[in-house]
Structure formats: structure tokens, C-alpha cells
Coordinates of N, CA and C in Angstrom, one line a residue:
M114 N 142.1 37.7 4.0 CA 141.4 39.0 3.8 C 142.0 39.7 2.6
N115 N 141.1 40.1 1.7 CA 141.5 40.8 0.5 C 141.4 42.3 0.7
N116 N 142.2 43.0 0.0 CA 142.3 44.5 0.2 C 142.6 45.2 -1.1
V117 N 141.9 46.3 -1.3 CA 142.2 47.2 -2.5 C 142.7 48.5 -1.9
E118 N 143.8 48.9 -2.5 CA 144.5 50.2 -2.0 C 144.6 51.1 -3.2
L119 N 144.4 52.4 -2.9 CA 144.6 53.5 -3.9 C 145.9 54.1 -3.5
R120 N 146.9 54.0 -4.3 CA 148.3 54.4 -4.0 C 148.5 55.9 -4.3
T121 N 147.7 56.5 -5.0 CA 147.9 57.9 -5.3 C 146.6 58.7 -5.3
E122 N 146.6 59.9 -4.9 CA 145.5 60.8 -5.0 C 145.4 61.5 -6.3
N123 N 146.4 61.3 -7.2 CA 146.4 62.0 -8.4 C 145.5 61.4 -9.5
I124 N 144.6 60.6 -9.1 CA 143.7 60.0 -10.1 C 142.5 60.9 -10.3
A125 N 142.5 61.6 -11.4 CA 141.4 62.5 -11.7 C 140.2 61.8 -12.3
L126 N 139.5 61.1 -11.5 CA 138.3 60.3 -12.0 C 137.1 60.7 -11.1
P127 N 136.1 61.2 -11.8 CA 134.9 61.4 -11.0 C 134.3 60.2 -10.3
E128 N 134.6 59.0 -11.0 CA 134.0 57.8 -10.5 C 135.1 56.9 -9.7
K129 N 136.0 57.6 -9.0 CA 137.1 56.9 -8.3 C 136.5 55.9 -7.3
D130 N 135.5 56.3 -6.6 CA 134.9 55.4 -5.6 C 134.3 54.2 -6.3
Q131 N 133.7 54.4 -7.4 CA 133.1 53.2 -8.2 C 134.2 52.3 -8.7
L132 N 135.3 52.9 -9.1 CA 136.5 52.1 -9.5 C 137.0 51.2 -8.4
L133 N 137.1 51.7 -7.2 CA 137.5 50.9 -6.0 C 136.5 49.8 -5.7
V134 N 135.2 50.1 -5.8 CA 134.2 49.1 -5.6 C 134.3 48.0 -6.6
S135 N 134.5 48.4 -7.9 CA 134.7 47.4 -8.9 C 135.9 46.5 -8.7
C136 N 137.0 47.1 -8.3 CA 138.2 46.4 -8.0 C 138.0 45.4 -6.9
G137 N 137.3 45.8 -5.8 CA 137.0 44.9 -4.7 C 136.1 43.7 -5.1
R138 N 135.1 44.0 -6.0 CA 134.3 42.9 -6.5 C 135.1 41.9 -7.3
V139 N 135.9 42.4 -8.2 CA 136.8 41.6 -9.0 C 137.7 40.7 -8.2
L140 N 138.3 41.4 -7.2 CA 139.2 40.7 -6.3 C 138.5 39.6 -5.5
D141 N 137.3 39.8 -5.1 CA 136.5 38.8 -4.4 C 136.2 37.6 -5.3
K142 N 135.9 37.9 -6.6 CA 135.7 36.8 -7.5 C 136.9 36.0 -7.8
L143 N 138.0 36.7 -8.0 CA 139.3 35.9 -8.2 C 139.6 35.1 -7.0
A144 N 139.5 35.6 -5.8 CA 139.8 34.9 -4.5 C 139.0 33.6 -4.4
A145 N 137.7 33.6 -4.9 CA 136.9 32.5 -4.8 C 137.4 31.3 -5.5
S146 N 138.3 31.5 -6.6 CA 138.8 30.3 -7.3 C 140.3 30.1 -6.9
A147 N 140.9 30.9 -6.1 CA 142.3 30.8 -5.6 C 142.3 29.8 -4.5
P148 N 143.5 29.4 -4.1 CA 143.7 28.5 -2.9 C 143.0 29.1 -1.7
S149 N 142.4 28.2 -0.9 CA 141.5 28.7 0.2 C 142.3 29.5 1.3
D150 N 143.6 29.3 1.3 CA 144.4 30.1 2.3 C 145.0 31.4 1.7
S151 N 144.5 31.8 0.5 CA 145.1 32.9 -0.2 C 144.7 34.2 0.5
I152 N 145.7 35.1 0.4 CA 145.5 36.5 0.7 C 145.8 37.3 -0.6
M153 N 144.8 38.1 -1.0 CA 145.0 38.8 -2.3 C 144.9 40.3 -2.0
N154 N 145.8 41.1 -2.6 CA 145.8 42.5 -2.5 C 145.8 43.1 -3.9
M155 N 145.2 44.2 -4.1 CA 145.2 45.0 -5.3 C 145.5 46.4 -5.0
A156 N 146.4 47.0 -5.9 CA 146.7 48.4 -5.7 C 146.4 49.1 -7.1
V157 N 145.8 50.3 -7.0 CA 145.5 51.1 -8.1 C 146.4 52.3 -8.1
D158 N 147.1 52.6 -9.1 CA 148.0 53.7 -9.2 C 147.9 54.5 -10.5
F159 N 148.4 55.7 -10.6 CA 148.4 56.5 -11.8 C 149.8 57.2 -11.9
D160 N 150.5 56.9 -13.0 CA 151.8 57.5 -13.1 C 151.9 58.8 -13.9
G161 N 150.7 59.4 -14.1 CA 150.7 60.6 -14.9 C 150.3 60.3 -16.4
E162 N 150.5 59.1 -16.8 CA 150.1 58.7 -18.2 C 149.2 57.5 -18.2
D163 N 149.6 56.5 -17.4 CA 148.9 55.2 -17.4 C 148.4 54.9 -16.0
F164 N 147.3 54.1 -16.0 CA 146.8 53.6 -14.8 C 147.5 52.2 -14.6
I165 N 147.8 51.9 -13.4 CA 148.6 50.7 -13.1 C 147.8 49.9 -12.1
I166 N 147.5 48.7 -12.4 CA 146.9 47.8 -11.4 C 147.9 46.7 -11.1
D167 N 148.1 46.5 -9.8 CA 149.0 45.5 -9.2 C 148.2 44.6 -8.4
V168 N 148.2 43.3 -8.7 CA 147.5 42.3 -8.0 C 148.5 41.3 -7.4
E169 N 148.4 41.0 -6.1 CA 149.3 40.1 -5.5 C 148.5 39.0 -4.8
L170 N 149.0 37.8 -5.0 CA 148.3 36.6 -4.4 C 149.4 35.9 -3.6
V171 N 149.1 35.6 -2.4 CA 150.0 34.8 -1.5 C 149.2 33.7 -0.9
S172 N 149.7 32.5 -1.0 CA 149.1 31.3 -0.3 C 150.2 30.3 -0.1
G173 N 149.9 29.2 0.6 CA 150.9 28.2 0.8 C 151.3 27.5 -0.5
E174 N 150.4 27.5 -1.4 CA 150.6 26.7 -2.7 C 151.2 27.6 -3.8
M175 N 150.9 28.9 -3.8 CA 151.4 29.7 -4.9 C 151.6 31.1 -4.4
Q176 N 152.5 31.8 -5.1 CA 152.7 33.3 -4.8 C 153.0 33.9 -6.1
F177 N 152.4 35.1 -6.4 CA 152.8 35.8 -7.6 C 152.2 37.2 -7.5
S178 N 152.7 38.1 -8.3 CA 152.3 39.4 -8.5 C 152.1 39.7 -10.0
V179 N 151.0 40.4 -10.3 CA 150.8 40.8 -11.7 C 150.6 42.3 -11.8
V180 N 151.3 42.9 -12.7 CA 151.2 44.3 -12.9 C 150.7 44.6 -14.3
A181 N 149.7 45.4 -14.5 CA 149.2 45.7 -15.8 C 148.9 47.2 -15.9
D182 N 149.2 47.8 -17.0 CA 148.9 49.2 -17.2 C 148.2 49.5 -18.5
A183 N 147.5 50.6 -18.5 CA 146.7 51.0 -19.7 C 146.3 52.4 -19.5
K184 N 145.8 53.1 -20.6 CA 145.4 54.4 -20.5 C 144.1 54.6 -19.7
S185 N 143.3 53.5 -19.7 CA 142.0 53.5 -18.9 C 142.2 52.6 -17.7
P186 N 141.7 53.0 -16.5 CA 141.8 52.1 -15.3 C 141.1 50.8 -15.5
Y187 N 140.0 50.8 -16.3 CA 139.2 49.6 -16.5 C 139.9 48.6 -17.4
M188 N 140.7 49.1 -18.4 CA 141.5 48.3 -19.3 C 142.6 47.7 -18.5
A189 N 143.3 48.5 -17.7 CA 144.3 47.9 -16.8 C 143.8 46.8 -15.9
L190 N 142.6 47.1 -15.3 CA 142.0 46.1 -14.5 C 141.7 44.8 -15.3
E191 N 141.2 44.9 -16.5 CA 140.9 43.8 -17.3 C 142.1 43.0 -17.7
K192 N 143.2 43.7 -18.0 CA 144.5 43.0 -18.3 C 145.0 42.2 -17.1
A193 N 145.0 42.8 -15.9 CA 145.5 42.2 -14.7 C 144.6 41.0 -14.3
V194 N 143.3 41.1 -14.4 CA 142.4 40.1 -14.1 C 142.6 38.9 -15.0
K195 N 142.8 39.1 -16.3 CA 143.0 38.0 -17.2 C 144.2 37.2 -16.8
E196 N 145.3 37.9 -16.6 CA 146.5 37.2 -16.2 C 146.4 36.5 -14.9
V197 N 145.8 37.1 -13.9 CA 145.6 36.4 -12.6 C 144.7 35.2 -12.7
S198 N 143.6 35.4 -13.5 CA 142.7 34.3 -13.7 C 143.4 33.1 -14.4
D199 N 144.2 33.4 -15.4 CA 144.9 32.4 -16.2 C 145.8 31.6 -15.2
R200 N 146.5 32.3 -14.4 CA 147.4 31.6 -13.5 C 146.7 30.7 -12.5
I201 N 145.6 31.2 -12.0 CA 144.8 30.4 -11.0 C 144.2 29.2 -11.7
K202 N 143.7 29.4 -12.9 CA 143.2 28.2 -13.7 C 144.2 27.2 -13.9
K203 N 145.4 27.6 -14.3 CA 146.5 26.7 -14.5 C 146.9 25.9 -13.2
W204 N 146.9 26.6 -12.1 CA 147.2 26.0 -10.8 C 146.1 25.0 -10.5
S205 N 144.8 25.4 -10.7 CA 143.7 24.6 -10.4 C 143.7 23.3 -11.3
A206 N 144.0 23.4 -12.5 CA 144.0 22.2 -13.4 C 145.1 21.3 -13.0
T207 N 146.3 21.8 -12.6 CA 147.4 21.0 -12.2 C 147.0 20.3 -10.9
R208 N 146.4 21.0 -10.0 CA 146.0 20.5 -8.7 C 145.0 19.4 -8.8
Q209 N 144.0 19.5 -9.7 CA 143.0 18.5 -9.9 C 143.6 17.2 -10.4
V210 N 144.5 17.3 -11.4 CA 145.2 16.1 -11.9 C 145.9 15.4 -10.8
E211 N 146.7 16.2 -10.0 CA 147.5 15.6 -8.9 C 146.7 15.0 -7.8
T212 N 145.5 15.5 -7.6 CA 144.7 15.0 -6.4 C 143.6 14.0 -6.8
M213 N 143.5 13.7 -8.1 CA 142.4 12.8 -8.5 C 142.7 11.4 -7.9
P214 N 141.8 10.7 -7.4 CA 142.0 9.3 -6.9 C 142.3 8.4 -8.1
A215 N 143.1 7.4 -7.7 CA 143.4 6.4 -8.8 C 142.1 5.6 -9.1
T216 N 142.0 5.3 -10.4 CA 140.8 4.5 -10.9 C 141.1 3.0 -10.7
I217 N 140.1 2.3 -10.2 CA 140.2 0.9 -10.0 C 139.5 0.2 -11.1
H218 N 140.2 -0.7 -11.8 CA 139.6 -1.4 -13.0 C 139.3 -2.8 -12.6

């Protein structure tokens, strides 16, 4: 199960609900390419200056957390998504090479 959490109420955004919906959609897309047993969580925070997006992925094959910050919540989200996506792609490429059947000549 994937989860998006708002860690602070200090986010002065009229579109706060839309941001959470966007985060949920992005998390679902990332989870689709992650290991099938993955649990992914995303937290959105604001430290008074920057928006902080924290994405955590836990599965039997990989575990990591990515934190990205930016002045815009969507830029922070984009940075975090790129890093998570790159890590999942790297895992996927390694996994495909390891699990490919031997070729018979």
C-alpha cells in the first residue's frame, strides 16, 4: 500500500489538496515499476523556506529513501521522482540481466 502524508499544516498553498493528489498519482506510477512487494511512502513538508519531498521505498530486494527540496513543491516533487525513478531503473536493468535465461547455441 502506498501512502502520501502531509507533515505540516504550515503549507500556504491554495492548491494543497491538488498537490496531494498529484503526489499520490506520481507515487502510484513509481510503484508500478518497483519490485512487486514494494511499499512506498511519500511525505510533503515545508520548513519555512523550502518544500521537502521524502520518498521511501521498502521491498525484499531494495530499500532506500530520497529527500529533495526546492522553493516550489512541484520542483521538489520532480527532483525526488527523478532520483527514485533512476534507482528503480538501475535495479530493473540489473535484475533483467541476472534473470535472463542462458542462450542455447
